[in-house]
GROMACS .gro file of C-alpha atoms in nm:
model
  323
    1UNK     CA    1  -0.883   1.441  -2.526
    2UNK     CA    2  -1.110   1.558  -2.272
    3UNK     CA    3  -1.144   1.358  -1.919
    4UNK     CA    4  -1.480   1.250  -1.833
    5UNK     CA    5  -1.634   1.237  -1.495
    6UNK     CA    6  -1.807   0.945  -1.376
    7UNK     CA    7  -1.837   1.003  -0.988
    8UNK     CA    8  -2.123   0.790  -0.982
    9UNK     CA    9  -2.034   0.463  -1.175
   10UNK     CA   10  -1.951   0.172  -0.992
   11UNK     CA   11  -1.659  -0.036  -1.166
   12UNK     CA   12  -1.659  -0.389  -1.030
   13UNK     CA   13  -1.269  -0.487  -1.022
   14UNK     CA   14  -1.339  -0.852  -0.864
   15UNK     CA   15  -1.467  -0.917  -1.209
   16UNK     CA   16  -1.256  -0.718  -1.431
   17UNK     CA   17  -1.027  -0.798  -1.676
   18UNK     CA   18  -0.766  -0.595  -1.734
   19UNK     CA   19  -0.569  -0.564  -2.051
   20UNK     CA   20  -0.301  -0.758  -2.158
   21UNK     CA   21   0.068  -0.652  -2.171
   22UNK     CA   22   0.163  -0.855  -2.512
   23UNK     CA   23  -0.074  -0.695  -2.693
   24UNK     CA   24   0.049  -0.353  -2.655
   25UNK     CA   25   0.146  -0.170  -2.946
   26UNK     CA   26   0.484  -0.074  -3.032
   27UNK     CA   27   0.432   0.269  -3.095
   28UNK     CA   28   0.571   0.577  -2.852
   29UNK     CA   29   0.299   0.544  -2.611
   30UNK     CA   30   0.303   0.148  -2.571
   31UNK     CA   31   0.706   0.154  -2.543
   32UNK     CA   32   0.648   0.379  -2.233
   33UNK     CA   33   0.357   0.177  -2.131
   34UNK     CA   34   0.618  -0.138  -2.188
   35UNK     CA   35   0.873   0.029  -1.955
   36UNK     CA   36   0.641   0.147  -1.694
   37UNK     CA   37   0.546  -0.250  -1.669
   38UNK     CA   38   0.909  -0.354  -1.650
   39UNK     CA   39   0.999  -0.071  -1.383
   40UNK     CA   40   0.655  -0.192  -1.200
   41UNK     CA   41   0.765  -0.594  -1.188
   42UNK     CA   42   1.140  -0.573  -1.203
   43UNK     CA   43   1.183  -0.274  -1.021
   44UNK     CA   44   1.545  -0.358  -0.822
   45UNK     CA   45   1.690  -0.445  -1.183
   46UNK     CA   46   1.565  -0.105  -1.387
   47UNK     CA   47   1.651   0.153  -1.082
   48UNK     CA   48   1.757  -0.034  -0.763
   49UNK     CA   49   2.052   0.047  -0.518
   50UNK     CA   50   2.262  -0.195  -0.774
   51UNK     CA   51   2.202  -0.093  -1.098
   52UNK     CA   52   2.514  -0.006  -1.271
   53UNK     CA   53   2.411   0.380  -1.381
   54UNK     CA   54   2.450   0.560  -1.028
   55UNK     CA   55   2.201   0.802  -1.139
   56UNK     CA   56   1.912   0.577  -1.218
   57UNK     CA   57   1.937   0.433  -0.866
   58UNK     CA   58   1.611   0.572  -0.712
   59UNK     CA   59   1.499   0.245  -0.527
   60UNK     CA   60   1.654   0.240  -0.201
   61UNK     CA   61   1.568  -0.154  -0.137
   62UNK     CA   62   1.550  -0.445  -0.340
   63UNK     CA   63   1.168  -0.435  -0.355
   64UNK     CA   64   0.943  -0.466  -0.660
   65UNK     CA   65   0.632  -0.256  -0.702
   66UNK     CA   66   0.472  -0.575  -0.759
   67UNK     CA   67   0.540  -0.713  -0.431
   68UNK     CA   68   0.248  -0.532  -0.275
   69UNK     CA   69   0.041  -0.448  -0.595
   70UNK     CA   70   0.023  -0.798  -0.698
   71UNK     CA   71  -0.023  -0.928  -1.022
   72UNK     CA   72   0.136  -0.602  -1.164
   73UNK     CA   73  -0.119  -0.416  -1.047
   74UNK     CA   74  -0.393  -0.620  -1.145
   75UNK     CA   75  -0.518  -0.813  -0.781
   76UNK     CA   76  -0.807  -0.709  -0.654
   77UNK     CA   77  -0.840  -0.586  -0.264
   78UNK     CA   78  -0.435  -0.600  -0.323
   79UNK     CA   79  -0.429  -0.197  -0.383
   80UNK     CA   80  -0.476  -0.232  -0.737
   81UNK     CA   81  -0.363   0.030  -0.962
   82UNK     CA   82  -0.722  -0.024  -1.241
   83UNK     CA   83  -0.871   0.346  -1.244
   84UNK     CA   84  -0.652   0.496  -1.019
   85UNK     CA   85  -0.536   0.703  -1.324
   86UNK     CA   86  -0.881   0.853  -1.294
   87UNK     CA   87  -0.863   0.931  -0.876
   88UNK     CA   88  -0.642   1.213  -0.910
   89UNK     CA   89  -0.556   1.475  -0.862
   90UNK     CA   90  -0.682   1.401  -0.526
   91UNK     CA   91  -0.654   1.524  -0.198
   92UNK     CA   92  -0.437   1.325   0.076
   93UNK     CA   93  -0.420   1.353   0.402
   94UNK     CA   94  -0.077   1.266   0.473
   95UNK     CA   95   0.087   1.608   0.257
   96UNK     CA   96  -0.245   1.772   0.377
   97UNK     CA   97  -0.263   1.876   0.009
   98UNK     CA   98  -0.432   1.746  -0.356
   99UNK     CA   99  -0.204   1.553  -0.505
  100UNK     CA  100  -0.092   1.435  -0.846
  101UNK     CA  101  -0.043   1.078  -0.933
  102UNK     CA  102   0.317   1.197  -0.994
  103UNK     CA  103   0.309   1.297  -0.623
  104UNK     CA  104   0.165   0.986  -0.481
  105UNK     CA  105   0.403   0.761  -0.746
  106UNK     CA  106   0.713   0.958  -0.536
  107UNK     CA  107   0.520   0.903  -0.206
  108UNK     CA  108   0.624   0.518  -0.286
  109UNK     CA  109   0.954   0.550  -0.394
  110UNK     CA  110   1.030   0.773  -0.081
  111UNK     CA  111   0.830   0.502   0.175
  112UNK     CA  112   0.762   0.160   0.044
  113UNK     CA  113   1.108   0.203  -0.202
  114UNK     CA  114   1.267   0.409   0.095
  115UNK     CA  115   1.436   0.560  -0.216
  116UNK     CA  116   1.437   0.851  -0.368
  117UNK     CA  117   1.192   1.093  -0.551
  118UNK     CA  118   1.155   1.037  -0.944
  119UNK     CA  119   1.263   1.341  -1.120
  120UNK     CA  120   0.869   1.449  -1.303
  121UNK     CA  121   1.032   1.524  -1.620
  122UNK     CA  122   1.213   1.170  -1.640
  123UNK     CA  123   1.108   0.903  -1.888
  124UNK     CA  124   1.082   0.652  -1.547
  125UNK     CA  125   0.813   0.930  -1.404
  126UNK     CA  126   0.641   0.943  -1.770
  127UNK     CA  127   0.707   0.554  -1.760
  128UNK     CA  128   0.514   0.406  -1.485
  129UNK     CA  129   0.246   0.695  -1.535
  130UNK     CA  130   0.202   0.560  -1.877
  131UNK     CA  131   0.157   0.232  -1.719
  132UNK     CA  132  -0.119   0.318  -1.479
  133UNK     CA  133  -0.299   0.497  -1.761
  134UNK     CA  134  -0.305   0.159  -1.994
  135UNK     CA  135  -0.431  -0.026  -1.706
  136UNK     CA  136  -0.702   0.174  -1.596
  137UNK     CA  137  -0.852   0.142  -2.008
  138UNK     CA  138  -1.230   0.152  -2.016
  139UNK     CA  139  -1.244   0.286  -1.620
  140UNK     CA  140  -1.442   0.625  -1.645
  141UNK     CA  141  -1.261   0.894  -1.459
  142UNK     CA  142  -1.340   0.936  -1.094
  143UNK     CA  143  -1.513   0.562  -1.099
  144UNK     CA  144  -1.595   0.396  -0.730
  145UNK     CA  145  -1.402   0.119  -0.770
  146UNK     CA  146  -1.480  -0.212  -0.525
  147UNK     CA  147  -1.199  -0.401  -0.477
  148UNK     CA  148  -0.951  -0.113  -0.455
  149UNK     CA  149  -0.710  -0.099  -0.185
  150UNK     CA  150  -0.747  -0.316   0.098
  151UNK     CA  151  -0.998  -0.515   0.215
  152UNK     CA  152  -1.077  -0.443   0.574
  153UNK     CA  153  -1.087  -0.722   0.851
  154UNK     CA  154  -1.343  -0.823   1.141
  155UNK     CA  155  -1.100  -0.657   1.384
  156UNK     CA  156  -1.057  -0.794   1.742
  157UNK     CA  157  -1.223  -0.556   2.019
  158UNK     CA  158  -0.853  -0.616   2.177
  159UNK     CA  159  -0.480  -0.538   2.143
  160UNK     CA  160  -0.326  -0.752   1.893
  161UNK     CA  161  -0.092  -0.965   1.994
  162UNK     CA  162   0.279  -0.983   1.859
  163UNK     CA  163   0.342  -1.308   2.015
  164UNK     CA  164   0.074  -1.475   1.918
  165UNK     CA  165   0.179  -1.313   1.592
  166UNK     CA  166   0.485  -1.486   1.596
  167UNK     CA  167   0.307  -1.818   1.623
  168UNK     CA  168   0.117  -1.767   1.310
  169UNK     CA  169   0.421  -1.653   1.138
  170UNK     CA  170   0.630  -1.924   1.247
  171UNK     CA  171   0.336  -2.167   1.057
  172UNK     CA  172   0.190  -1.976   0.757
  173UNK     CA  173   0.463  -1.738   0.692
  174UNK     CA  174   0.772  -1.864   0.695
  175UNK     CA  175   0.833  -2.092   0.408
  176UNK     CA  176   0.788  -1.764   0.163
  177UNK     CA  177   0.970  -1.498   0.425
  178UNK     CA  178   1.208  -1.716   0.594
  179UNK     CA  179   1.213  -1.696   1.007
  180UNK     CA  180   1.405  -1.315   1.016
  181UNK     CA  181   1.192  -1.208   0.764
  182UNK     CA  182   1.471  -1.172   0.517
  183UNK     CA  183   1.272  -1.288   0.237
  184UNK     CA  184   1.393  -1.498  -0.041
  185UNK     CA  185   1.629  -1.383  -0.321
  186UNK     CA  186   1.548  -1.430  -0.720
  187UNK     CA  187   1.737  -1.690  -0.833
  188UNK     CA  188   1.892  -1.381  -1.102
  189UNK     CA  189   1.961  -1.051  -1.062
  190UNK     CA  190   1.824  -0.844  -0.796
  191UNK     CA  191   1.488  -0.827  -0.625
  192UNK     CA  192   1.331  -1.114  -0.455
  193UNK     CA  193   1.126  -1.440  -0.544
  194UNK     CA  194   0.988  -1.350  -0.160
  195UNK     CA  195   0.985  -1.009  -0.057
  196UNK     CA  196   1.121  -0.943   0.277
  197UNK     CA  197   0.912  -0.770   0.545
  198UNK     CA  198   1.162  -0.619   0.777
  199UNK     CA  199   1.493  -0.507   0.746
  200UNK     CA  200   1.736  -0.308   0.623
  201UNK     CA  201   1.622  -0.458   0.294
  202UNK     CA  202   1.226  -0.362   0.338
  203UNK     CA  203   0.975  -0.079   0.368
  204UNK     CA  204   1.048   0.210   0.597
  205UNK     CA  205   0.857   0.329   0.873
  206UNK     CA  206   0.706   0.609   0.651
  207UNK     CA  207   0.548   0.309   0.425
  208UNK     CA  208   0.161   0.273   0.514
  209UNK     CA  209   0.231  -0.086   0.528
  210UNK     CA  210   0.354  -0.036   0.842
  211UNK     CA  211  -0.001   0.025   0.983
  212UNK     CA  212  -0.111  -0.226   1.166
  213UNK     CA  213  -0.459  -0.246   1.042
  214UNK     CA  214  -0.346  -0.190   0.665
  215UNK     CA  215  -0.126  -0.488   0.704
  216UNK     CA  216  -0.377  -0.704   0.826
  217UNK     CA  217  -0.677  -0.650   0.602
  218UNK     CA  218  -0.362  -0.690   0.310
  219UNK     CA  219  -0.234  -1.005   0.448
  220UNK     CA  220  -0.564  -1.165   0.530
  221UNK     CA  221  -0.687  -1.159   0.159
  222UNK     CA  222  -0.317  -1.197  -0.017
  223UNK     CA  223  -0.141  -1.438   0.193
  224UNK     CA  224   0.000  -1.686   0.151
  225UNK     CA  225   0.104  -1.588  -0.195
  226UNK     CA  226  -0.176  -1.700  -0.431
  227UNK     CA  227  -0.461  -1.623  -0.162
  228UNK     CA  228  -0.744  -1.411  -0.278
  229UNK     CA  229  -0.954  -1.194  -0.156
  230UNK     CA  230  -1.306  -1.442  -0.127
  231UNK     CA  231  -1.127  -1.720  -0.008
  232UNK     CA  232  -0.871  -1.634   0.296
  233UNK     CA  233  -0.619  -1.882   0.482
  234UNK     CA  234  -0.581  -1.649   0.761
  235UNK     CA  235  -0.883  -1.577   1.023
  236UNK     CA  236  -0.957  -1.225   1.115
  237UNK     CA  237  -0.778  -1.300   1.482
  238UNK     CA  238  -0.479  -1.436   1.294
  239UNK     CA  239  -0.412  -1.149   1.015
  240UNK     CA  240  -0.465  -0.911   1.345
  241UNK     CA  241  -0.204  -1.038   1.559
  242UNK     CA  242   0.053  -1.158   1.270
  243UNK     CA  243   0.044  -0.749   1.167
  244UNK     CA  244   0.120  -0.715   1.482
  245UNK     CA  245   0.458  -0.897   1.482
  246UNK     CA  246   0.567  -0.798   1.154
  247UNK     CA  247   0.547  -0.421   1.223
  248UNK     CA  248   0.687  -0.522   1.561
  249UNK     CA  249   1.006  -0.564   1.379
  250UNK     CA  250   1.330  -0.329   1.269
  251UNK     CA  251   1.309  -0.154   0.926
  252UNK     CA  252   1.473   0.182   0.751
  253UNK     CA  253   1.369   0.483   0.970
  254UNK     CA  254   1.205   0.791   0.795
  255UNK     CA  255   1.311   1.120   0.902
  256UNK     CA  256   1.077   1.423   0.947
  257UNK     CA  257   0.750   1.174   1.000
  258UNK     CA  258   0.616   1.428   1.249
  259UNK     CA  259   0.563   1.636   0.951
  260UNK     CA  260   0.292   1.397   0.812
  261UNK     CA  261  -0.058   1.462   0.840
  262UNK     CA  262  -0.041   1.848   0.946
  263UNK     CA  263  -0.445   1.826   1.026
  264UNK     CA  264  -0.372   1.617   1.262
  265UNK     CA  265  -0.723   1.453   1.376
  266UNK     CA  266  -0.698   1.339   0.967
  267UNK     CA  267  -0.454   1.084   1.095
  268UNK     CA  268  -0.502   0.707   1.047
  269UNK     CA  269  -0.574   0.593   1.377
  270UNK     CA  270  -0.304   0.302   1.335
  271UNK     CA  271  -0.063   0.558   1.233
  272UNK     CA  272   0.243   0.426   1.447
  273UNK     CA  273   0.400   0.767   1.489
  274UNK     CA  274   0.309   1.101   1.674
  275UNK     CA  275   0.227   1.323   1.729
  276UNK     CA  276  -0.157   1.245   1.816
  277UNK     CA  277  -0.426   1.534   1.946
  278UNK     CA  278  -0.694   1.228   2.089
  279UNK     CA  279  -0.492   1.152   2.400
  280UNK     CA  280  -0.424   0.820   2.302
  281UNK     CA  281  -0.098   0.667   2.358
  282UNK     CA  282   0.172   0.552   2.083
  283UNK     CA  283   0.120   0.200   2.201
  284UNK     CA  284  -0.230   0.156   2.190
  285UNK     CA  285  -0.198   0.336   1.829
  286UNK     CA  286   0.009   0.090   1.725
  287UNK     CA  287  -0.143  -0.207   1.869
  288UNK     CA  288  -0.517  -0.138   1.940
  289UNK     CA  289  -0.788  -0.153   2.081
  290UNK     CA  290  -0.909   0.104   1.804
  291UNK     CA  291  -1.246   0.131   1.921
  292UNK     CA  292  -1.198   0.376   2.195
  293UNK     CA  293  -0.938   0.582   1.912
  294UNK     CA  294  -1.240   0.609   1.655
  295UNK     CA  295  -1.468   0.729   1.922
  296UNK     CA  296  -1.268   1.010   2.047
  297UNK     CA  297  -1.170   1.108   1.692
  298UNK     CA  298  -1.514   1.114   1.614
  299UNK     CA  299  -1.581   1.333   1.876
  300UNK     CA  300  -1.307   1.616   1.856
  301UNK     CA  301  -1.342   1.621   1.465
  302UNK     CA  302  -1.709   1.693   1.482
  303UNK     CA  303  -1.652   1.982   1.735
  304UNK     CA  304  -1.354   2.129   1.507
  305UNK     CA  305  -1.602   2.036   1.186
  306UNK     CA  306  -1.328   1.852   1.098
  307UNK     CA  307  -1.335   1.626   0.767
  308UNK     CA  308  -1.182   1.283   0.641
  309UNK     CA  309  -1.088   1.247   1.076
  310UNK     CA  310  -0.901   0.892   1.096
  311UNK     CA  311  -0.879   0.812   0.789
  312UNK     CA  312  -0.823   0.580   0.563
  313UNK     CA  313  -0.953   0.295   0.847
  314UNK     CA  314  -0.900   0.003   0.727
  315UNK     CA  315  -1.104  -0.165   1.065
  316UNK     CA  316  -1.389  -0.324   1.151
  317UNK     CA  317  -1.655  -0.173   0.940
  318UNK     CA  318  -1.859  -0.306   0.630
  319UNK     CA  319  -1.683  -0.399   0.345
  320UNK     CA  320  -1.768  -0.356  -0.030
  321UNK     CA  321  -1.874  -0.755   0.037
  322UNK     CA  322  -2.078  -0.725   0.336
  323UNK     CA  323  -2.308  -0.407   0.165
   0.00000   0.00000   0.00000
């Protein structure tokens, strides 16, 4: 079957509705689509560090998939996976190279999983591949899709604040995460009813959620659990600072990170490891302001002609909503 291309159709994801998992059939394709689902929202039991197979254990944490792509996938401005079967291959920044979905699928398991890379051939590879194909049903290929990713905040023309941070996570944040951040544990199995967001048990440094400003535009219109996108708990100031003191924290290091992004003014300007070419320090990368950041990107990448500079920003510009 031939892949259309539908650069310029606008799918709406706010007011999708995307298929439902019972009524999948059981036929080879919907058994893989069945198993991607089940390595998507149970991910610590089907190939965590515990499993009982040693050579299905390709999760490094406890994490699910579903603890940042809520809703299995489903929530918008909660990097949903609708129609991102149709986005690739695309080209990313961060291996300076187009990528498969396989590729980007691995790029998780290696980061947010701080596990290992799925072998491409494997039925958990075909699996969760499968999966993101059934969801994105009815998206034309290569779609704009609003209420993909993140939605970005009304960012502070300041440093955000860890302490302050603390504050807000000491009264919003909490009761799910605990006060170390541990998380809280299913009440079966592995994987957690709460997710923990530092750690030896969470995302490594690699992970993009350990961007300041990703973190905040994904906690302002997710959390608390059951927040959505339209109607937030957190302010803009809040979500700012409380990203802040949650990638302030101790998780799994990556190695080789200074390998990321080899164009280098393609870097996200929240990227919280070197090296930079703007000048910039590593604190002021990690904390803001971002203003000044953008500006000088802006600059050197239009001398060096140089495309896709600082990005993905997830700051202070227009959203889908505000267009």
């Amino acid at each position: 079957m031939g892949r259309s291309i539908a650069e310029d159709s606008n799918i709406d994801l706010t007011h999708w509705t995307p298929p439902d998992i019972a009524a999948v059939a059981d036929d080879p394709f919907g058994r893989l689509v069945k198993y991607g689902y089940a390595l998507f929202a149970d991910t610590a039991n089907e190939i965590g560090p515990t499993v009982s197979d040693p050579t299905r254990r390709f999760a490094g944490n406890n994490l699910t998939c579903q603890n940042c792509h809520l809703r299995g996938g489903t929530q918008p401005y909660a990097m949903p996976l609708i129609g991102i079967w149709g986005q690739f291959p695309q080209y990313r920044a961060r291996e300076g190279a187009v990528d498969t979905l396989e590729d980007r699928i691995n790029g998780c398991m290696e980061r947010s999983m701080n596990g290992l890379a799925l072998p491409l051939d494997g039925r958990e590879m075909r699996a969760l591949s499968s999966y993101m194909r059934w969801l994105s049903t009815g998206v034309p290929d290569g779609a704009k899709l609003v209420g993909a990713g993140t939605l970005k905040i009304k960012e502070p023309a300041r440093a955000a604040n860890p302490s302050r941070g603390a504050e807000v996570f000491s009264r919003l944040c909490v009761a799910c995460h605990r006060s170390d951040g541990s998380g809280q544990r299913a009440q079966t199995g592995a994987g957690y009813l709460f997710p923990p967001l530092w750690g030896p048990d969470s995302y490594n440094t690699g992970a993009g959620m350990s961007r300041l400003l990703t973190a905040a535009a994904y906690a302002m219109h997710n959390m608390p659990i059951g927040t959505v996108f339209n109607a937030p708990v957190l302010t803009d100031e809040e979500a700012y600072d409380v990203a802040a003191y949650v990638i302030n924290q101790k998780r799994p290091q990556m190695a080789n990170l200074d390998r990321d992004f080899p164009t280098r003014l393609q870097k996200p300007i929240d990227t919280p490891y070197g090296p930079y070419v703007d000048g910039f320090s590593l604190e002021q990368h990690r904390y803001g302001p971002f203003e000044p950041i953008r500006a000088k990107v802006r600059e050197l990448a239009a001398a060096s002609r140089t495309a896709k500079a600082g990005e993905p920003d997830n700051g202070s510009h227009a959203s889908e909503l505000e267009k």
